[in-house]
Coordinates of C-alpha atoms in Angstrom, one line a residue:
Chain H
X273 CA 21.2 60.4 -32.1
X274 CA 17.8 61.0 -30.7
X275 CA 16.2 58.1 -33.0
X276 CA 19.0 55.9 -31.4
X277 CA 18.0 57.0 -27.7
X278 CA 14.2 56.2 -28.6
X279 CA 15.4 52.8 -29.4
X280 CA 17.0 52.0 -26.7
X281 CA 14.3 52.8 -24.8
X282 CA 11.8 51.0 -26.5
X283 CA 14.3 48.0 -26.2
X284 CA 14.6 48.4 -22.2
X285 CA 10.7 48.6 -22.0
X286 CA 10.4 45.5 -24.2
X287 CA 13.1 44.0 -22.1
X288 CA 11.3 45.5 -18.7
X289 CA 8.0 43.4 -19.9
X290 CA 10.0 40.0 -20.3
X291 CA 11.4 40.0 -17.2
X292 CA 7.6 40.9 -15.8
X293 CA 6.5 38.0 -17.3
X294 CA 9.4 35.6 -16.3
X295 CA 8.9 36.6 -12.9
X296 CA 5.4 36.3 -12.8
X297 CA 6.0 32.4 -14.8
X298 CA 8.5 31.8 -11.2
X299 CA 6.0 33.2 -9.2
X300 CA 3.4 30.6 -10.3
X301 CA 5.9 27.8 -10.2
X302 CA 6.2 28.8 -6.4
X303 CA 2.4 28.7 -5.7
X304 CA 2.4 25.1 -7.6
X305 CA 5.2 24.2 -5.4
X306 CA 2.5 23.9 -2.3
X307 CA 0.6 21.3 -4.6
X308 CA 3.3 19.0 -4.8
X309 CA 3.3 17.2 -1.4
X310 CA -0.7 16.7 -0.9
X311 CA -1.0 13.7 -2.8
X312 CA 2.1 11.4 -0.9
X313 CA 2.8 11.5 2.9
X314 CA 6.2 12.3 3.4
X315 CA 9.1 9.6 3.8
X316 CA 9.1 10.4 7.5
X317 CA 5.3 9.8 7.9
X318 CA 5.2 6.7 9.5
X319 CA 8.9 7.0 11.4
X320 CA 9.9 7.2 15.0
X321 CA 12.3 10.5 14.0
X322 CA 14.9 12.1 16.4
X323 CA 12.4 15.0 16.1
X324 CA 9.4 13.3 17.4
X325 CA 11.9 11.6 20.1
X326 CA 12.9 14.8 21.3
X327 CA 9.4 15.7 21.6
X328 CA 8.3 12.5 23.8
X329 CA 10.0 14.9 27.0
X330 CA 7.7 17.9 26.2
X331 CA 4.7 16.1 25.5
X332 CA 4.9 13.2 28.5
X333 CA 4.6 13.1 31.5
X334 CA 4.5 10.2 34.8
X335 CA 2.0 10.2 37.2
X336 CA 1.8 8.1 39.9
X337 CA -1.6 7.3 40.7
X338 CA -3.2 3.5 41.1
X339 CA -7.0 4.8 39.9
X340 CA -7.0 5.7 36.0
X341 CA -10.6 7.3 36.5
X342 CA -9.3 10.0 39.1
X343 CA -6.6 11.1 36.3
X344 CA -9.1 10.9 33.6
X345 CA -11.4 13.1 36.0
X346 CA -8.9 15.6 36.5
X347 CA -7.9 15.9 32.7
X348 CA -11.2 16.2 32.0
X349 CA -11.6 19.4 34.5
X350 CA -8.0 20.8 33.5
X351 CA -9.2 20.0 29.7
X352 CA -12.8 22.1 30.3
X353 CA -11.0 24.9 32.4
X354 CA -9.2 25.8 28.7
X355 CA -13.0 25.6 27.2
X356 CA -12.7 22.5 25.3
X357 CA -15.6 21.2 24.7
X358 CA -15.0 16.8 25.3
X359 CA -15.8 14.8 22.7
X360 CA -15.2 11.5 23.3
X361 CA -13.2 9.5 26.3
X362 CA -12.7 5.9 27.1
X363 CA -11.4 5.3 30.6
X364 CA -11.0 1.7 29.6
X365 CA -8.1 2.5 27.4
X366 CA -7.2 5.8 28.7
X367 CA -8.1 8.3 25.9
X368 CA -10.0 11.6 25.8
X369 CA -10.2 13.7 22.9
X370 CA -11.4 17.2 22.9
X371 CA -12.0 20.4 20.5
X372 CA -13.0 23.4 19.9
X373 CA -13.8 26.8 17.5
X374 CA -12.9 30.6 18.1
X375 CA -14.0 33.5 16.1
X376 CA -10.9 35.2 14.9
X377 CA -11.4 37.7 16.6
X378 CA -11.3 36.1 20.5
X379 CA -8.6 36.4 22.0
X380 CA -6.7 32.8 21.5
X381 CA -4.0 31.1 24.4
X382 CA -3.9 28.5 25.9
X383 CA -3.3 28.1 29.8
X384 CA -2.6 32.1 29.2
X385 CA -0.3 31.8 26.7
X386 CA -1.2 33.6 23.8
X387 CA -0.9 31.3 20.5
X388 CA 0.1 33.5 17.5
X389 CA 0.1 33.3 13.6
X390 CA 4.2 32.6 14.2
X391 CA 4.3 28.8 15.4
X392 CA 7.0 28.1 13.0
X393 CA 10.2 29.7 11.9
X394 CA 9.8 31.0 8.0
X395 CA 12.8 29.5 6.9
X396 CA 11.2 26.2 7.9
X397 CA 7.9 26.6 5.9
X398 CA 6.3 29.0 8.4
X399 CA 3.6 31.6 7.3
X400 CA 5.3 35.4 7.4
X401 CA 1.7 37.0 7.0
X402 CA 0.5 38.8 10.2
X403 CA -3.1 39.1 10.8
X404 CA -5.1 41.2 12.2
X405 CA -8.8 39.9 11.8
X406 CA -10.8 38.7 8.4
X407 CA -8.4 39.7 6.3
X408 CA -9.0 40.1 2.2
X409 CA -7.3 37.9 -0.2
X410 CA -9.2 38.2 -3.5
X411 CA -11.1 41.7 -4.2
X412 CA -13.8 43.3 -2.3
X413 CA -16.9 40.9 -3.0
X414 CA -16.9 37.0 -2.8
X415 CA -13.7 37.4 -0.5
X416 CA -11.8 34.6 1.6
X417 CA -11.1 35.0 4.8
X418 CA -9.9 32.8 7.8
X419 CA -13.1 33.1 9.8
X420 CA -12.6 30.3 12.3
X421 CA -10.1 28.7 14.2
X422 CA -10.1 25.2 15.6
X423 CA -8.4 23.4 18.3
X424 CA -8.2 19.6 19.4
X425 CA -6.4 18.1 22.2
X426 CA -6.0 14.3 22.8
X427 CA -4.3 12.8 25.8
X428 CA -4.1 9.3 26.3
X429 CA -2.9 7.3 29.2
X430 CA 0.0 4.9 28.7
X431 CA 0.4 2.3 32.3
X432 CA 3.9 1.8 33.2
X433 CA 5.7 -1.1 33.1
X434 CA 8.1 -1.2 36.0
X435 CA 5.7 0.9 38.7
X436 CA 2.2 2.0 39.5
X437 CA 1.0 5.0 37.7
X438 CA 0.5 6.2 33.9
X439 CA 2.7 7.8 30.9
X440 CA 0.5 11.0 30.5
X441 CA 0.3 11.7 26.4
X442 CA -0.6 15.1 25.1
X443 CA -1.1 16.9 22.4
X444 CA -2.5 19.9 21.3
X445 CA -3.7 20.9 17.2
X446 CA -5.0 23.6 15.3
X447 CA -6.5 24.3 11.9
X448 CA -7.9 27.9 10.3
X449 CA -11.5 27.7 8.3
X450 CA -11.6 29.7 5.6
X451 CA -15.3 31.7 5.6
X452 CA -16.5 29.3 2.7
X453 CA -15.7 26.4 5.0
X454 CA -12.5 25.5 3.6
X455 CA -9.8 24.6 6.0
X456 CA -6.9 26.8 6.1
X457 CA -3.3 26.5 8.0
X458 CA -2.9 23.2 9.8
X459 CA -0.4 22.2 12.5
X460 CA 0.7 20.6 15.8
X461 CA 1.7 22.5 19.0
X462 CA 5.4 22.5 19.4
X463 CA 6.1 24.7 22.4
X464 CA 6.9 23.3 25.2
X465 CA 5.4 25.8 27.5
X466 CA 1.9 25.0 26.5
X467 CA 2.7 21.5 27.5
X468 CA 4.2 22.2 30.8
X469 CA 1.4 24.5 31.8
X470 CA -0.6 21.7 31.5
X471 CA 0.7 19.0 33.2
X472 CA 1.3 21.7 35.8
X473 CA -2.6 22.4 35.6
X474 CA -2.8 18.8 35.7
X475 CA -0.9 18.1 39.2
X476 CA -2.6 21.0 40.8
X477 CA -6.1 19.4 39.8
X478 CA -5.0 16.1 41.6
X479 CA -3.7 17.6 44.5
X480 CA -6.8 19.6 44.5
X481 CA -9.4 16.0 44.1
X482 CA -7.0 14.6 46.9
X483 CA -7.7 18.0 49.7
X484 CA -11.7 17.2 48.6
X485 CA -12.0 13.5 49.0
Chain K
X1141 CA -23.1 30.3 -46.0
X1142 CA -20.6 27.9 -45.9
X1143 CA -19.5 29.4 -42.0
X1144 CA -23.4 28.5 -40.9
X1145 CA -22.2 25.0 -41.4
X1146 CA -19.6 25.3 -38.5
X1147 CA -21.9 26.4 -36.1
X1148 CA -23.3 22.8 -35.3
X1149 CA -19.8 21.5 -35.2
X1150 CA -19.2 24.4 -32.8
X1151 CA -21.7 23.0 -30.5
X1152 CA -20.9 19.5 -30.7
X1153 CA -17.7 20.9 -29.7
X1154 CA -18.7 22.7 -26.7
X1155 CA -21.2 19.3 -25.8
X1156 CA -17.5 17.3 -25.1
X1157 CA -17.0 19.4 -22.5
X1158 CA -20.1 17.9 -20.6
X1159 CA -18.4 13.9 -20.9
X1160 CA -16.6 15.0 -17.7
X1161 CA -19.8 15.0 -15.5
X1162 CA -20.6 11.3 -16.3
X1163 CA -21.4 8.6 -13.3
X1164 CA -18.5 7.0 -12.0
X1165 CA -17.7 3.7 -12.8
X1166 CA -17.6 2.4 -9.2
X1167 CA -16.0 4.5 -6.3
X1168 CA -13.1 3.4 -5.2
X1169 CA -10.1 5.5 -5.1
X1170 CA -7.3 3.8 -6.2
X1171 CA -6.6 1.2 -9.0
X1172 CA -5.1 -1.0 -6.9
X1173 CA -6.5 -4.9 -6.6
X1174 CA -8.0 -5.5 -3.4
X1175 CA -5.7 -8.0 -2.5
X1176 CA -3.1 -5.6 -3.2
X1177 CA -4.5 -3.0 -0.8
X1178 CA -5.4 -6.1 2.0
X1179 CA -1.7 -7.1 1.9
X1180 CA -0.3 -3.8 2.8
X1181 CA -2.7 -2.9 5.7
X1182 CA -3.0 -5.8 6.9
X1183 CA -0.9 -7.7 9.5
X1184 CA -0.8 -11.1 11.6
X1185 CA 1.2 -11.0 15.0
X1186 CA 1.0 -13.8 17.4
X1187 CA 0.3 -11.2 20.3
X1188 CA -3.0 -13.3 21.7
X1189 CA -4.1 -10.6 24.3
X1190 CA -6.1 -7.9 22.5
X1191 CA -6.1 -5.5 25.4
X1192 CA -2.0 -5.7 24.9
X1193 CA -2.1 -4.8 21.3
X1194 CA -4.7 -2.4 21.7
X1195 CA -2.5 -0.2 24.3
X1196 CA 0.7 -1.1 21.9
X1197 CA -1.9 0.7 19.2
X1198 CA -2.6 3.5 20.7
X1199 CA 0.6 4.3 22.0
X1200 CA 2.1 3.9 18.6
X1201 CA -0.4 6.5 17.3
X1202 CA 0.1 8.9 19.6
X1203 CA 4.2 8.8 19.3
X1204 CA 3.7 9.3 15.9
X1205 CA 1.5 12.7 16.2
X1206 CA -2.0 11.3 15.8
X1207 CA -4.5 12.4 17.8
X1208 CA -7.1 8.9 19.1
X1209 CA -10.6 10.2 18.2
X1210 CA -12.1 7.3 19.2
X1211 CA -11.5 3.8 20.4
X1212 CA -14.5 1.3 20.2
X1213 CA -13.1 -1.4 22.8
X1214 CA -16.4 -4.0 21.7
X1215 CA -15.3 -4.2 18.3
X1216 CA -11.5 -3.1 18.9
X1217 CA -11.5 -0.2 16.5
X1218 CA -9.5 3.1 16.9
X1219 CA -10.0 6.2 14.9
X1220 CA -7.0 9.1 14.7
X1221 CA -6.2 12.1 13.0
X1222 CA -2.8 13.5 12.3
X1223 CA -2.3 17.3 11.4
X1224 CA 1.0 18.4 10.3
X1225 CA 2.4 21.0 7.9
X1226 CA -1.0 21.3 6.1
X1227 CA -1.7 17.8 5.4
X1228 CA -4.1 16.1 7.1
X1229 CA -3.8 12.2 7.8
X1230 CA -6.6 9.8 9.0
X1231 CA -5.9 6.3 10.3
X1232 CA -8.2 3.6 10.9
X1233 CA -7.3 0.3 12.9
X1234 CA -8.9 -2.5 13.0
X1235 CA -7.9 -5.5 15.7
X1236 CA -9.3 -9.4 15.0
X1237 CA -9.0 -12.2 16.9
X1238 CA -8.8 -15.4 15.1
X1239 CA -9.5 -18.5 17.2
X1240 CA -8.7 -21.2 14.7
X1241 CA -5.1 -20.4 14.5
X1242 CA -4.5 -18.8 17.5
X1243 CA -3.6 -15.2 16.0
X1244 CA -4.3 -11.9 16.1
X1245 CA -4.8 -9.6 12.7
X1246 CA -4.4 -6.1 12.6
X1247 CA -5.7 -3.6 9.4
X1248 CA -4.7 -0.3 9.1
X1249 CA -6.1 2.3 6.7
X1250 CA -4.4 5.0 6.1
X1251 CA -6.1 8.3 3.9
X1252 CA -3.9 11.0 3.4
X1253 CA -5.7 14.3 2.4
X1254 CA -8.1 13.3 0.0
X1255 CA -6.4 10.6 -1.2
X1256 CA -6.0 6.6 0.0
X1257 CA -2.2 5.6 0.9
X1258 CA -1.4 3.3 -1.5
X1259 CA 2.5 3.3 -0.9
X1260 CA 3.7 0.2 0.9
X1261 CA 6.2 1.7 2.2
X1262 CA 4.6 3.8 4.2
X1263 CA 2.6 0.8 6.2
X1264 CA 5.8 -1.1 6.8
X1265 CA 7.3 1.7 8.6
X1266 CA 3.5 1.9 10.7
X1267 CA 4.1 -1.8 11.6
X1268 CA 7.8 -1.4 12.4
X1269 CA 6.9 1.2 14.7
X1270 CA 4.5 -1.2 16.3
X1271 CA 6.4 -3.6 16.4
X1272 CA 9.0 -1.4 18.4
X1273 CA 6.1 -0.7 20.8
X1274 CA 5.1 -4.3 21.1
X1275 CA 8.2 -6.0 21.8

């Protein structure tokens, strides 16, 4: 009887190891699952989809203005109030394109709204990890850590057809740097907040220029 | 004395490991013919004024989630960058005039991550968009 109990129990510890191991074999199949959409943009890539349609609302915006250098000048100021740093523009065409890098430990919003680790929902693909500064992923030496953040804006200026005044296009990207320099968590600004605070930055600007001149 | 004579054999062995550090053949990144490559990127509309398919160009970018990095209105060349979902895509587009026939050519290049878009598919769907833009 007692032999037979022994048995048992070495059976369910041999059995307890298999199942370690067949979990751990699934858990590696999940990380390699992240490897398998690097190499080929998505069937979407190049497509006008109902979700980018949806977004044309949130991220344009008309002004009605003859002179395409006293909107750029303005953009430029609302742009350098949210301490981008400007990196290239071309009134010509209507473009500016701006970035720039926080420590992880600033504080990080835009137009004062705070952006968090949360920008998407985890059942879409979203990162559930919360983070609280460098945080260690492998051991105590040699670790990685997101160091740096970066952000870019672009706005470009679109003329209308019908009337007088420009289609104002932004939008608003991040990335994490890993302390060795690699680049972390990528992604485009979704919420529509961000974008109305700036296009509500960008009115007051104008209407500002206009009480000056 | 017959296991000393593995020992060189192990080395030889170890040596093969090294063949992976050898100079490139040439550096491009795909095994694609050139003409391949030029046929997919590259388009002819019969759009004469640049300035038009510039602005069609841009706009197309941007509706698609690129940011412009840089346009270079003397040569007619615009840089962007797409971020999404942890990829990262660059796009480089090239606008010619050609006089003798009275058309204009547009190139794309399109590098996703660290490697070149070689599917078809995906330009078509780039110049279908433009094409929405432009018409």
């Amino acid at each position: 009887m007692i032999l037979k109990i022994t048995k048992d129990d070495r059976n369910a510890k041999e059995g307890n190891i298999q199942s370690f191991f067949f979990y751990l074999l699934l858990f590696f199949l999940f990380l390699l699952g992240a490897c398998s959409n690097t190499s080929n943009p998505s069937k979407n890539s190049m497509r006008l989809t109902t979700e980018r349609l949806k977004r044309f609302s949130i991220q344009n915006r008309d002004f009605h203005l003859s002179d395409s250098s006293e909107l750029m000048r303005a953009v430029m100021n609302v742009v350098q109030d949210q301490h981008y740093i400007i990196r290239e523009v071309n009134n010509e065409f209507g473009i500016l394109y701006a970035d720039q890098t926080y420590d992880v430990g600033q504080p990080f919003s835009f137009f004062g709204i705070p952006i968090t680790h949360f920008h998407k929902k985890p059942w879409t693909g979203g990162n559930l990890a919360i983070q609280f500064g460098p945080f260690d992923f492998v051991g105590e030496q040699n670790s990685l850590y997101i160091a740096k953040k970066n952000s870019s804006i672009s706005v470009i200026f679109i003329p209308l057809t019908h009337q007088q005044g420009y289609q104002v296009h932004v939008s608003i990207e991040m990335r994490d740097f890993f302390n060795d320099g690699h680049v972390g968590e990528i992604w485009l600004v979704k919420d529509p907040k961000i974008y109305q605070k700036f296009f509500e930055s960008l009115s007051k600007a104008l209407y500002l220029q206009a009480q000056i001149q | 004395m017959k296991n000393n004579q593995f020992i060189p054999l192990i080395f030889l062995l170890f040596l093969v490991a090294c063949q992976g550090y050898s100079t490139p053949s040439n550096l491009r990144l795909t095994d694609l013919s050139i003409i391949q490559l030029r046929a997919m990127q590259i388009r002819q509309f019969d759009q004469l004024d640049i300035t038009q398919m510039m602005s069609a160009m841009i706009k197309t970018l941007a509706n698609l989630d690129f940011q412009i990095v840089r346009v270079d209105s003397s040569i007619n060349l615009i840089e962007a960058i797409r971020l999404e979902n942890n990829n990262i895509m660059q796009a480089n587009v090239i606008i010619t005039k050609l006089s003798v026939k009275g058309l204009t050519t547009i190139r794309v290049v399109l590098r996703y991550n660290q490697n070149f878009v070689t599917s078809p598919q995906t330009y078509q769907d780039f110049f279908d968009t433009l094409s929405h833009f432009l018409s």
